[in-house]
Tab-separated table of C-alpha atoms and ligand atoms in Angstrom:
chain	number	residue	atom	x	y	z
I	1	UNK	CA	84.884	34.869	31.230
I	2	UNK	CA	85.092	31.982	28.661
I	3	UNK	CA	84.427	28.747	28.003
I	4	UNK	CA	86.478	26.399	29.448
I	5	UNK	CA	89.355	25.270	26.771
I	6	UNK	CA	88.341	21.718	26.679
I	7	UNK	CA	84.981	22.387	25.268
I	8	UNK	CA	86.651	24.559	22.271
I	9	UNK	CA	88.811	21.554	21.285
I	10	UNK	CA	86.220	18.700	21.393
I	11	UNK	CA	84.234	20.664	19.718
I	12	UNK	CA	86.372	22.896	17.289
I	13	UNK	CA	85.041	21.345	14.418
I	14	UNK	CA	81.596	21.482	14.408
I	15	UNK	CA	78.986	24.276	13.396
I	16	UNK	CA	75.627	22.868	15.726
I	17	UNK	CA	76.711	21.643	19.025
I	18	UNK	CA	73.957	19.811	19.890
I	19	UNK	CA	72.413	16.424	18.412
I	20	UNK	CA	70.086	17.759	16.000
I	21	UNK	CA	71.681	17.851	12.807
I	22	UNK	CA	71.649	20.540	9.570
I	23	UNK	CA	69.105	18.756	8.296
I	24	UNK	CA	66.775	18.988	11.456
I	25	UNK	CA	67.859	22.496	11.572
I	26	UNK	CA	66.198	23.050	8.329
I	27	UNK	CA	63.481	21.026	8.815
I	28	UNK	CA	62.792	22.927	12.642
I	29	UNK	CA	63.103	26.368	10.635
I	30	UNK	CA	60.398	25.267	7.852
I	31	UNK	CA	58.356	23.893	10.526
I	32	UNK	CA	57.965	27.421	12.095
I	33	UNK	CA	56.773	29.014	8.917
I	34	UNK	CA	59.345	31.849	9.677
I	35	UNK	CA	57.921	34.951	8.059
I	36	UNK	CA	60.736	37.219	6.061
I	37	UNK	CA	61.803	40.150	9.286
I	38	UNK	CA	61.126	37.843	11.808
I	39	UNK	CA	63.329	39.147	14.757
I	40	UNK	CA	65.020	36.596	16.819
I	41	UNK	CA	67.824	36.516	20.223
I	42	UNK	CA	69.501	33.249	20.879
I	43	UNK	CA	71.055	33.034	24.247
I	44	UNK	CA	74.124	30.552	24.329
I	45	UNK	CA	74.249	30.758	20.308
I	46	UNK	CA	77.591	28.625	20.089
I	47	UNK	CA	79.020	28.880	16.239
I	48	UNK	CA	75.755	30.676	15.209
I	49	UNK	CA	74.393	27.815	12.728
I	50	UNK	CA	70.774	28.474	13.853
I	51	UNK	CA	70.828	32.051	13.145
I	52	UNK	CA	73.043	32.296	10.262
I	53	UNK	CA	71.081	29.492	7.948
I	54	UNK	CA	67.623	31.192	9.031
I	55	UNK	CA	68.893	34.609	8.008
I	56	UNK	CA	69.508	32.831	4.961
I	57	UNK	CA	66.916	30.941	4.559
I	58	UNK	CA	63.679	32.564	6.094
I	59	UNK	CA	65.723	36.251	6.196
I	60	UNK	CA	65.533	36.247	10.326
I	61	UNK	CA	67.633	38.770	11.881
I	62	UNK	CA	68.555	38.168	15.563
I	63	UNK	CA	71.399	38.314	17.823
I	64	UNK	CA	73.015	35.402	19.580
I	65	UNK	CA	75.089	35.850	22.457
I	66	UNK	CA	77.502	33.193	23.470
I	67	UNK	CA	80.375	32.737	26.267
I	68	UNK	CA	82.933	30.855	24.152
I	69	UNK	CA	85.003	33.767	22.448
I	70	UNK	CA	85.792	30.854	19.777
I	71	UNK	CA	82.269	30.182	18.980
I	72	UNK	CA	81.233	33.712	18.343
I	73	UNK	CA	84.639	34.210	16.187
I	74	UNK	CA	83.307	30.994	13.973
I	75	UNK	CA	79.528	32.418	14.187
I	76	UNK	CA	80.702	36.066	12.533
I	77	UNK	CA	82.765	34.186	10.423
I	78	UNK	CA	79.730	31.867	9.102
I	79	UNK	CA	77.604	35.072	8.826
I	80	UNK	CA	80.138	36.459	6.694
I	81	UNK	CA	80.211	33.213	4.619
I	82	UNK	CA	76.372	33.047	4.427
I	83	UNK	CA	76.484	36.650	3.179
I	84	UNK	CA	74.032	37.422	6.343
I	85	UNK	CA	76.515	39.467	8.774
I	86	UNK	CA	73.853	42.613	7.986
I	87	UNK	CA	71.381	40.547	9.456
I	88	UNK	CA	73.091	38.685	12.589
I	89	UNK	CA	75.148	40.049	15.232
I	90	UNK	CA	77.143	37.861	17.734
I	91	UNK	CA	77.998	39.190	21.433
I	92	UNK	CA	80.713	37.290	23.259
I	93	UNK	CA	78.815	37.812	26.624
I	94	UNK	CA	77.539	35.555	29.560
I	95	UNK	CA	73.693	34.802	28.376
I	96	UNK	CA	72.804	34.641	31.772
I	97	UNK	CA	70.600	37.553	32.467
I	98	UNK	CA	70.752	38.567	28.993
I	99	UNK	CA	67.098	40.568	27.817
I	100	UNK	CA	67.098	42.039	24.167
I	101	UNK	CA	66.399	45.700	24.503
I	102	UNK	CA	63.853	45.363	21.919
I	103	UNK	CA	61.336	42.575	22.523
I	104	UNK	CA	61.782	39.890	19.543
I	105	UNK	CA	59.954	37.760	17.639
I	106	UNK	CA	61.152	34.798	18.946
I	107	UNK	CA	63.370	33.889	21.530
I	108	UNK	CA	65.671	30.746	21.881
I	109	UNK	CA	67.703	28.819	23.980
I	110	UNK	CA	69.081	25.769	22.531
I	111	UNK	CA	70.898	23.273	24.637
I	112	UNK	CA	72.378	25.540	27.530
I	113	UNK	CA	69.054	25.832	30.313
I	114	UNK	CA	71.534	26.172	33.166
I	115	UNK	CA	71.899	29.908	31.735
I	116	UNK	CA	68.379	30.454	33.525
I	117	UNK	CA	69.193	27.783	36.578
I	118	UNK	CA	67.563	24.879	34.653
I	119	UNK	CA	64.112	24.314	32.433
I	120	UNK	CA	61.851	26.941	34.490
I	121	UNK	CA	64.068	29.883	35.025
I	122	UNK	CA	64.881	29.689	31.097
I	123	UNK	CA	61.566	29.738	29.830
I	124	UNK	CA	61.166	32.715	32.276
I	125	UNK	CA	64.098	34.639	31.117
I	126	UNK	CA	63.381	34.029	27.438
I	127	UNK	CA	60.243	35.879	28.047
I	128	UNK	CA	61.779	39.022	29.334
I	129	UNK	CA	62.658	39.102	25.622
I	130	UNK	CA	60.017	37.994	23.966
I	131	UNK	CA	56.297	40.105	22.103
I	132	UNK	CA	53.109	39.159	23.132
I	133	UNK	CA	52.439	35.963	21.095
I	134	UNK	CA	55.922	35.356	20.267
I	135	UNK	CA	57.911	31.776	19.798
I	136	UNK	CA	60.050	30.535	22.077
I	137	UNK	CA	62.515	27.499	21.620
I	138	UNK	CA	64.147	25.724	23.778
I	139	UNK	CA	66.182	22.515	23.195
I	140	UNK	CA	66.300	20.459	26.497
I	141	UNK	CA	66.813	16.772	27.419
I	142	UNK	CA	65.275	14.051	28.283
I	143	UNK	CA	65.405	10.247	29.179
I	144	UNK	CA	64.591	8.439	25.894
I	145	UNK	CA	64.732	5.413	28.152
I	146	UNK	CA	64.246	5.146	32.022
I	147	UNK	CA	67.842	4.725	33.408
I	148	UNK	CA	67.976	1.294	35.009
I	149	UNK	CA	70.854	2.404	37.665
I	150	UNK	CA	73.133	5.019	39.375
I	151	UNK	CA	75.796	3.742	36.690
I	152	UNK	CA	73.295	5.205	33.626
I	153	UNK	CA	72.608	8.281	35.719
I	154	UNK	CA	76.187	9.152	36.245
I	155	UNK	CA	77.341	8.346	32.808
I	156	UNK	CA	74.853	10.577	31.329
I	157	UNK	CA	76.307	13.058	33.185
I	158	UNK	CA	72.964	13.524	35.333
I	159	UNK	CA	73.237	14.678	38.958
I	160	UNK	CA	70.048	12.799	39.203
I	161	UNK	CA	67.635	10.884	37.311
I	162	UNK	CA	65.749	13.946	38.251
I	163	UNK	CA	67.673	16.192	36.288
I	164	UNK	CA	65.934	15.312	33.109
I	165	UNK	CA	62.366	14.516	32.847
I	166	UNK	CA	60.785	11.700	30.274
I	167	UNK	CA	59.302	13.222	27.138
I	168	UNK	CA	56.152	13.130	28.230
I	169	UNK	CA	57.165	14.595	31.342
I	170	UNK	CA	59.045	17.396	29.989
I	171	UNK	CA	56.333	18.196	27.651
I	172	UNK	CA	53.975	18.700	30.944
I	173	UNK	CA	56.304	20.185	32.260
I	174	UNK	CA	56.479	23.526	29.656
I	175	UNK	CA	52.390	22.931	29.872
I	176	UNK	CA	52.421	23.331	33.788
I	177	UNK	CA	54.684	26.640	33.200
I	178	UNK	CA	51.708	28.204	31.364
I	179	UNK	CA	53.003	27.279	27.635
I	180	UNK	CA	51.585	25.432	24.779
I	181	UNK	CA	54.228	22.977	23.075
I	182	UNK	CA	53.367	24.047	19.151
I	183	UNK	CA	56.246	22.244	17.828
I	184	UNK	CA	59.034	20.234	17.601
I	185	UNK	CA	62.445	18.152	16.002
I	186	UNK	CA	63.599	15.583	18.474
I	187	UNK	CA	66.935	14.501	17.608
I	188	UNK	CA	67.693	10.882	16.363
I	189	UNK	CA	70.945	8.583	17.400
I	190	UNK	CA	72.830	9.451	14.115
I	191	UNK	CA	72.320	13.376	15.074
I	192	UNK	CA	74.112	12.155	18.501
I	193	UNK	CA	76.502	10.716	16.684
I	194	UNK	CA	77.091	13.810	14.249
I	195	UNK	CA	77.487	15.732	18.021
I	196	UNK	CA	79.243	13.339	20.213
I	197	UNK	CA	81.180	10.855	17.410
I	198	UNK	CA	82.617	14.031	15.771
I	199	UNK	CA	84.023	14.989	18.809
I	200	UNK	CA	86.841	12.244	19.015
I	201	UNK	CA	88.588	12.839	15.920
I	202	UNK	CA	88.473	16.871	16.750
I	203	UNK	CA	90.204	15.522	20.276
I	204	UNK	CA	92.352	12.776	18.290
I	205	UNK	CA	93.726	15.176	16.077
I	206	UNK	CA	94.726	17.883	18.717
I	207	UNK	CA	96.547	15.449	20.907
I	208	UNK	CA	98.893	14.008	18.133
I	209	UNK	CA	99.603	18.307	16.840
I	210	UNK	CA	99.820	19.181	20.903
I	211	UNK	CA	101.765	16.719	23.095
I	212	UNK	CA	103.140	19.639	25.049
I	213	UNK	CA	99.757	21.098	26.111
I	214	UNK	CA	98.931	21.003	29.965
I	215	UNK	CA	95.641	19.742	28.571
I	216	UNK	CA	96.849	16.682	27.139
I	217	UNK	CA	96.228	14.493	30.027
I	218	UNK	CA	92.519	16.093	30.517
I	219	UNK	CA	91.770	15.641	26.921
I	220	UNK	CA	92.695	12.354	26.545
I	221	UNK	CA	90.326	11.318	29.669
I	222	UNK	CA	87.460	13.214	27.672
I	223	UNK	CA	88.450	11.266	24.760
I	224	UNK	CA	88.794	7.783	26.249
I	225	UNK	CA	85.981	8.011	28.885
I	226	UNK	CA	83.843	10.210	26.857
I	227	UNK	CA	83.594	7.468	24.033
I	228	UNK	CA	82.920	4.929	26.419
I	229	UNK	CA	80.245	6.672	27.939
I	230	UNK	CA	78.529	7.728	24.734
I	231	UNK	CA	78.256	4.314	23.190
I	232	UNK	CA	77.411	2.588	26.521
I	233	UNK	CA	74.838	4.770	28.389
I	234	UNK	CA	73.840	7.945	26.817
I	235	UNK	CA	73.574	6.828	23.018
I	236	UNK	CA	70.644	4.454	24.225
I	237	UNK	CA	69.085	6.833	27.316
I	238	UNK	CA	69.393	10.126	26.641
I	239	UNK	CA	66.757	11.792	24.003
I	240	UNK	CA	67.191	15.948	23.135
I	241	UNK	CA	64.780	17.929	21.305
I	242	UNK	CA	63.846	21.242	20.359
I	243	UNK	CA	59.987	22.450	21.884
I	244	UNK	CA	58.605	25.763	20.572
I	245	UNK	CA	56.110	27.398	23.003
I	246	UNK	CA	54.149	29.633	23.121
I	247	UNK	CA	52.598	31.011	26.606
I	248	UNK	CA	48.880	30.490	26.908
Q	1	SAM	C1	75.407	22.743	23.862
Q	1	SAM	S1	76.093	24.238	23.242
Q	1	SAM	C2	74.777	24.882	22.232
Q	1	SAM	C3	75.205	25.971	21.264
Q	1	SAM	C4	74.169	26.366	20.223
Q	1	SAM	N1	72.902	26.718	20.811
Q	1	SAM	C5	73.997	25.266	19.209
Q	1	SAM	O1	72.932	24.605	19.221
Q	1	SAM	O2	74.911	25.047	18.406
Q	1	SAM	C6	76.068	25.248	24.651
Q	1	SAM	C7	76.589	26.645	24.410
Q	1	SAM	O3	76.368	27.401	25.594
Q	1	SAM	C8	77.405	28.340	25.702
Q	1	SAM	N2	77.351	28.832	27.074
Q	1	SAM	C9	77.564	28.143	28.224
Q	1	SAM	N3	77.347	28.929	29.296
Q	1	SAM	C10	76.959	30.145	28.803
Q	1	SAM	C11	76.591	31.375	29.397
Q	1	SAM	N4	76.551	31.523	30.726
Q	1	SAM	N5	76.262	32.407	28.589
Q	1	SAM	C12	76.314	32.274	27.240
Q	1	SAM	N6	76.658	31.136	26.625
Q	1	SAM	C13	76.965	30.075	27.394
Q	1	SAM	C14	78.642	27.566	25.289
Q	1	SAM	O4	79.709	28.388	24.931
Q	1	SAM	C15	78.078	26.771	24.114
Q	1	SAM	O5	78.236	27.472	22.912
């Protein structure tokens, strides 16, 4: 159970994988007015970044829980470096089905809603987790622009254009599930960049110290047809935020 390898080289070098940036991060965390204690589980918590700079920050402890063994090596690693491993703990684990055995404070899932079968079944797993009048995040997609054709669709790596909902859309959407949206940090083009840009030198720099790998071929695909797609159809169509909710 693991993450498959092509995911842990693309994205070896970064600390958020997703397109909202440290300095959203921050800015998300302030936003929240995090009181000191506040208890938190993050389901798909990749290298940790969330939890480690609000342990730091706001003194949050949590648990993430993550099914790349890399990522949760980098996030106890991080915690160390942040001087906040007392406060965060990081379970290589399939988030899937994951409910704290405490109820927390707030409960997150940021970029990974196919953990609870899409936008709906996450929302209703985070709650299994979550106290009466708690915050829940969740950092979902959207169509920042209507795709015009099947072309956009595919290169955005939708199934659909009914995969991902417009912003307004997806903010009716939480609304029609019984939750207020309180809050939120959308991510901007230069945070997709930070996520998607900083992926091809990670990918550059493993081919040229790997030519042997049996991955080579793959990651060279991701590298040449990833790029292409970025800067043609998802830079411009595809928007990603972080909502906080909390049920009505
Ligand atoms: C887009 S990344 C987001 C990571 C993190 N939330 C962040 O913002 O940096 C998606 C994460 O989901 C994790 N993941 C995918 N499927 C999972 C599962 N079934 N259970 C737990 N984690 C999963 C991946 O390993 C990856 O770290």
């Amino acid at each position: 159970m693991d993450l498959p390898r092509s995911f842990t080289i693309a994205e070896s070098g970064h600390r958020i994988h997703n397109p909202i940036d440290d300095r959203k991060l921050a800015q998300l965390g302030r936003a929240l007015r995090l009181e000191p204690g506040t208890t938190a589980l993050d389901l798909a918590s990749g290298s940790g970044e969330m939890l480690c700079t609000w342990a730091r920050d706001h003194q949050v402890t949590g648990t993430g829980v993550d099914i790349s063994a890399a990522f949760t090596a980098k996030a106890k690693a991080r915690a160390e470096e942040l001087g906040v491993a007392g406060r965060v703990a990081f379970v290589h684990g399939d988030a899937a089905g994951h409910v704290a055995d405490e109820p927390v404070d707030l409960a997150a899932c940021i970029g990974a809603t196919w953990i609870g079968g899409g936008t709906a079944g996450t929302v209703e797993l985070l709650q299994r987790s979550l106290k009466p009048g708690g915050l829940m995040l969740v950092g979902e997609c959207y169509w920042r622009l209507d795709p015009p054709d099947e072309a956009t669709v595919k290169g955005c790596h939708a199934q659909g254009r009914d995969e991902f909902r417009s912003l307004p859309g997806l903010v009716d959407h939480f609304g029609d599930l019984g939750y207020d949206v309180v809050e939120m940090v959308l991510a901007d083009q230069d945070g997709w960049d930070r996520y998607s840009a900083a992926q091809w030198l990670n990918i550059r720099r493993w081919l040229d110290a790997n030519p042997g790998d049996e991955l080579v071929g793959q990651m060279r695909t991701v590298l040449d047809q990833g790029r292409a797609n970025y800067v043609r159809y998802q830079r411009e169509h595809l928007g990603w935020g972080v909502f906080a909710l909390m049920r009505r």
